Coordinates of N, CA and C in Angstrom, one line a residue:
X119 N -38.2 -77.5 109.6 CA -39.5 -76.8 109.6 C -40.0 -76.7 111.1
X120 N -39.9 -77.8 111.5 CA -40.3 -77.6 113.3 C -39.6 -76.7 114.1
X121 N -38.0 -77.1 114.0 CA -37.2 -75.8 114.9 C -38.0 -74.2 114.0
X122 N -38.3 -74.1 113.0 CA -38.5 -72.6 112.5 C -39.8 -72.2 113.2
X123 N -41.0 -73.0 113.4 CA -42.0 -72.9 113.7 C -41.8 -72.4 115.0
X124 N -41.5 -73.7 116.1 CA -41.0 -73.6 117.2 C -40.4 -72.1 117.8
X125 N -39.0 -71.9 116.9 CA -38.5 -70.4 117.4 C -39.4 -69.2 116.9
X126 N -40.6 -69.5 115.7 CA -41.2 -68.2 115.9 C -42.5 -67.8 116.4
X127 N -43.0 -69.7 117.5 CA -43.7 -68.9 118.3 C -43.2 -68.5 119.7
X128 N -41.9 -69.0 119.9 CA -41.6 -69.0 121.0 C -41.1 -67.2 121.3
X129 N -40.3 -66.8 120.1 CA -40.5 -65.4 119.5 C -41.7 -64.1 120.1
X130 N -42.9 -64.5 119.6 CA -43.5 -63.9 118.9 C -44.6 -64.1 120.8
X131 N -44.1 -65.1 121.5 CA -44.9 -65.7 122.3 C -44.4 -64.5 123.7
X132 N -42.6 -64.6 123.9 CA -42.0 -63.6 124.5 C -42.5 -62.1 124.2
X133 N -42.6 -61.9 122.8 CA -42.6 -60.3 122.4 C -44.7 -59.4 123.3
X134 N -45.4 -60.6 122.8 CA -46.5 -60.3 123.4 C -46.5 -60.3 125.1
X135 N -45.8 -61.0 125.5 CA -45.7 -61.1 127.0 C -45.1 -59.7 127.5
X136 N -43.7 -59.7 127.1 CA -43.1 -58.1 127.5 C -44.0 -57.5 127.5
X137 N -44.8 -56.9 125.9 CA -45.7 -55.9 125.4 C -46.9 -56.1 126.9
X138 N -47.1 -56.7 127.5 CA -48.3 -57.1 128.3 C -47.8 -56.2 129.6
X139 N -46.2 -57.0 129.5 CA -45.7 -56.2 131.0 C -45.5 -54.4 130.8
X140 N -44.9 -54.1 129.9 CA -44.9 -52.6 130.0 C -46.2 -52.1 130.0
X141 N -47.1 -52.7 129.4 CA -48.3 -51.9 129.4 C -49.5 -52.2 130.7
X142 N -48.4 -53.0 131.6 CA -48.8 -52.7 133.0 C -48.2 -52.2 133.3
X143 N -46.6 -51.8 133.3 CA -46.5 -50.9 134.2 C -46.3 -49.2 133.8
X144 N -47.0 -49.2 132.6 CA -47.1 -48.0 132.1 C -48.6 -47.4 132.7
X145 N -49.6 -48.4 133.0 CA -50.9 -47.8 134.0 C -50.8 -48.0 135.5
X146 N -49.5 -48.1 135.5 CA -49.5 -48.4 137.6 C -49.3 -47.0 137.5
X147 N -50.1 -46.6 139.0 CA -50.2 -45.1 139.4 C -49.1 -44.4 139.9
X148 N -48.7 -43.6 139.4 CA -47.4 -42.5 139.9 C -47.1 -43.0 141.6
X149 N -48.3 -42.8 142.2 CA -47.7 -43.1 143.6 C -46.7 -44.7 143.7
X150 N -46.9 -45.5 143.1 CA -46.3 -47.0 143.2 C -44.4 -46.6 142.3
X151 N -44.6 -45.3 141.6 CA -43.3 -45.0 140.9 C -42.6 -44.2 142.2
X152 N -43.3 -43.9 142.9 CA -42.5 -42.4 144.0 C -42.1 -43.6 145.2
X153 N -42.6 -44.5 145.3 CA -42.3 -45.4 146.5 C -41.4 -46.4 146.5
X154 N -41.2 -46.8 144.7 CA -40.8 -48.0 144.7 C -39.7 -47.8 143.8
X155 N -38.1 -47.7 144.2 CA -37.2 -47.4 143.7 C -36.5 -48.2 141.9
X156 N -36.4 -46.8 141.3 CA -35.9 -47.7 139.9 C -35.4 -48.7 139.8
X157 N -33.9 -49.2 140.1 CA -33.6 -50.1 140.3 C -34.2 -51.4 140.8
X158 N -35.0 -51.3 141.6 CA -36.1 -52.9 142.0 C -36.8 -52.5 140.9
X159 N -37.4 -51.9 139.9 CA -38.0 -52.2 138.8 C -37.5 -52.8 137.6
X160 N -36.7 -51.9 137.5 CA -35.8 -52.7 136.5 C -35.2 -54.1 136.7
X161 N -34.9 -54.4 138.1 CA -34.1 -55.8 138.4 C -35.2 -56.2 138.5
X162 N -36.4 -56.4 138.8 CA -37.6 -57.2 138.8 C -38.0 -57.2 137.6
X163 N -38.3 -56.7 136.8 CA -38.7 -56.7 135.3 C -37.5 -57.3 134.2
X164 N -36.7 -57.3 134.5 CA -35.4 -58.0 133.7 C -35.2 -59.6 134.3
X165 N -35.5 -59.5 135.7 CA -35.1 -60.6 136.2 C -36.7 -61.9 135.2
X166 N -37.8 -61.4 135.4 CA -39.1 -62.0 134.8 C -38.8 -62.3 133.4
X167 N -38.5 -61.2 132.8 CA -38.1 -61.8 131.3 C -37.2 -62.4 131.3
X168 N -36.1 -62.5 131.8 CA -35.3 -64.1 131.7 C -35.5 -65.2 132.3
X169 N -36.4 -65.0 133.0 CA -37.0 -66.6 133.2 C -38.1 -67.0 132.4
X170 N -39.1 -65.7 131.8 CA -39.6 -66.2 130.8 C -39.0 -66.7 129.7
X171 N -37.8 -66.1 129.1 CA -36.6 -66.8 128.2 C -36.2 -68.2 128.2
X172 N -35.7 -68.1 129.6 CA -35.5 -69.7 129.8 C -35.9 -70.4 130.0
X173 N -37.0 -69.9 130.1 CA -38.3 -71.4 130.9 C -39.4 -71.9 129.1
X174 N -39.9 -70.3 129.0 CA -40.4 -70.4 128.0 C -40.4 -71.4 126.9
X175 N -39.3 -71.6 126.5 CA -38.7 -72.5 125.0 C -39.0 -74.0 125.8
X176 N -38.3 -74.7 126.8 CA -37.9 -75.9 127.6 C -39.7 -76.4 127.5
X177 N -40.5 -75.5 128.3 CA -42.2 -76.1 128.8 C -43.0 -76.3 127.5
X178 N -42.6 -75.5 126.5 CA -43.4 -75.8 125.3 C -43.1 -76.4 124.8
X179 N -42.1 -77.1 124.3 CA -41.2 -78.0 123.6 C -41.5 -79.6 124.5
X180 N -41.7 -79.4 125.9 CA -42.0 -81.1 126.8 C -43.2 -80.5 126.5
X181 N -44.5 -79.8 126.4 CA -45.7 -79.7 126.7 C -46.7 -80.5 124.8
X182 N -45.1 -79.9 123.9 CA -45.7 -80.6 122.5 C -45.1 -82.1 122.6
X183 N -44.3 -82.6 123.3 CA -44.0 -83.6 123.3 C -44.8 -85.0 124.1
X184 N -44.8 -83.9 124.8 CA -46.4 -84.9 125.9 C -47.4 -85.1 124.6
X185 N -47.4 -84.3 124.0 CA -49.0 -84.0 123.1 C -48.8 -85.1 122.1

């Protein structure tokens, strides 16, 4: 029951976080898209979600364990 719990807030914790990131960079102003090449977007926004991945699960899991 705990691992189920566990993976569906950790789930559910990632999917709101993305949803947070595109929907900032869906209101960054065109000029910030003409300056700042796709590729650093994408490797910066892919690189963020996998450290939220792998960090994510590890700090919540020692943060309920401290608790």
């Amino acid at each position: 029951m705990k691992g189920y719990f566990f993976a569906k807030f950790i789930n559910r914790s990632a999917q709101s976080l993305q949803r947070q990131l595109i929907q900032t960079l869906l209101k960054s102003p065109l000029t910030w898209f003409d300056v700042t090449p796709t590729g650093r977007i994408i490797s910066r926004t892919t690189k963020d979600q996998d450290d939220l991945d792998s960090s994510l699960a590890f700090n919540v899991q020692m943060t309920i364990q401290n608790l």
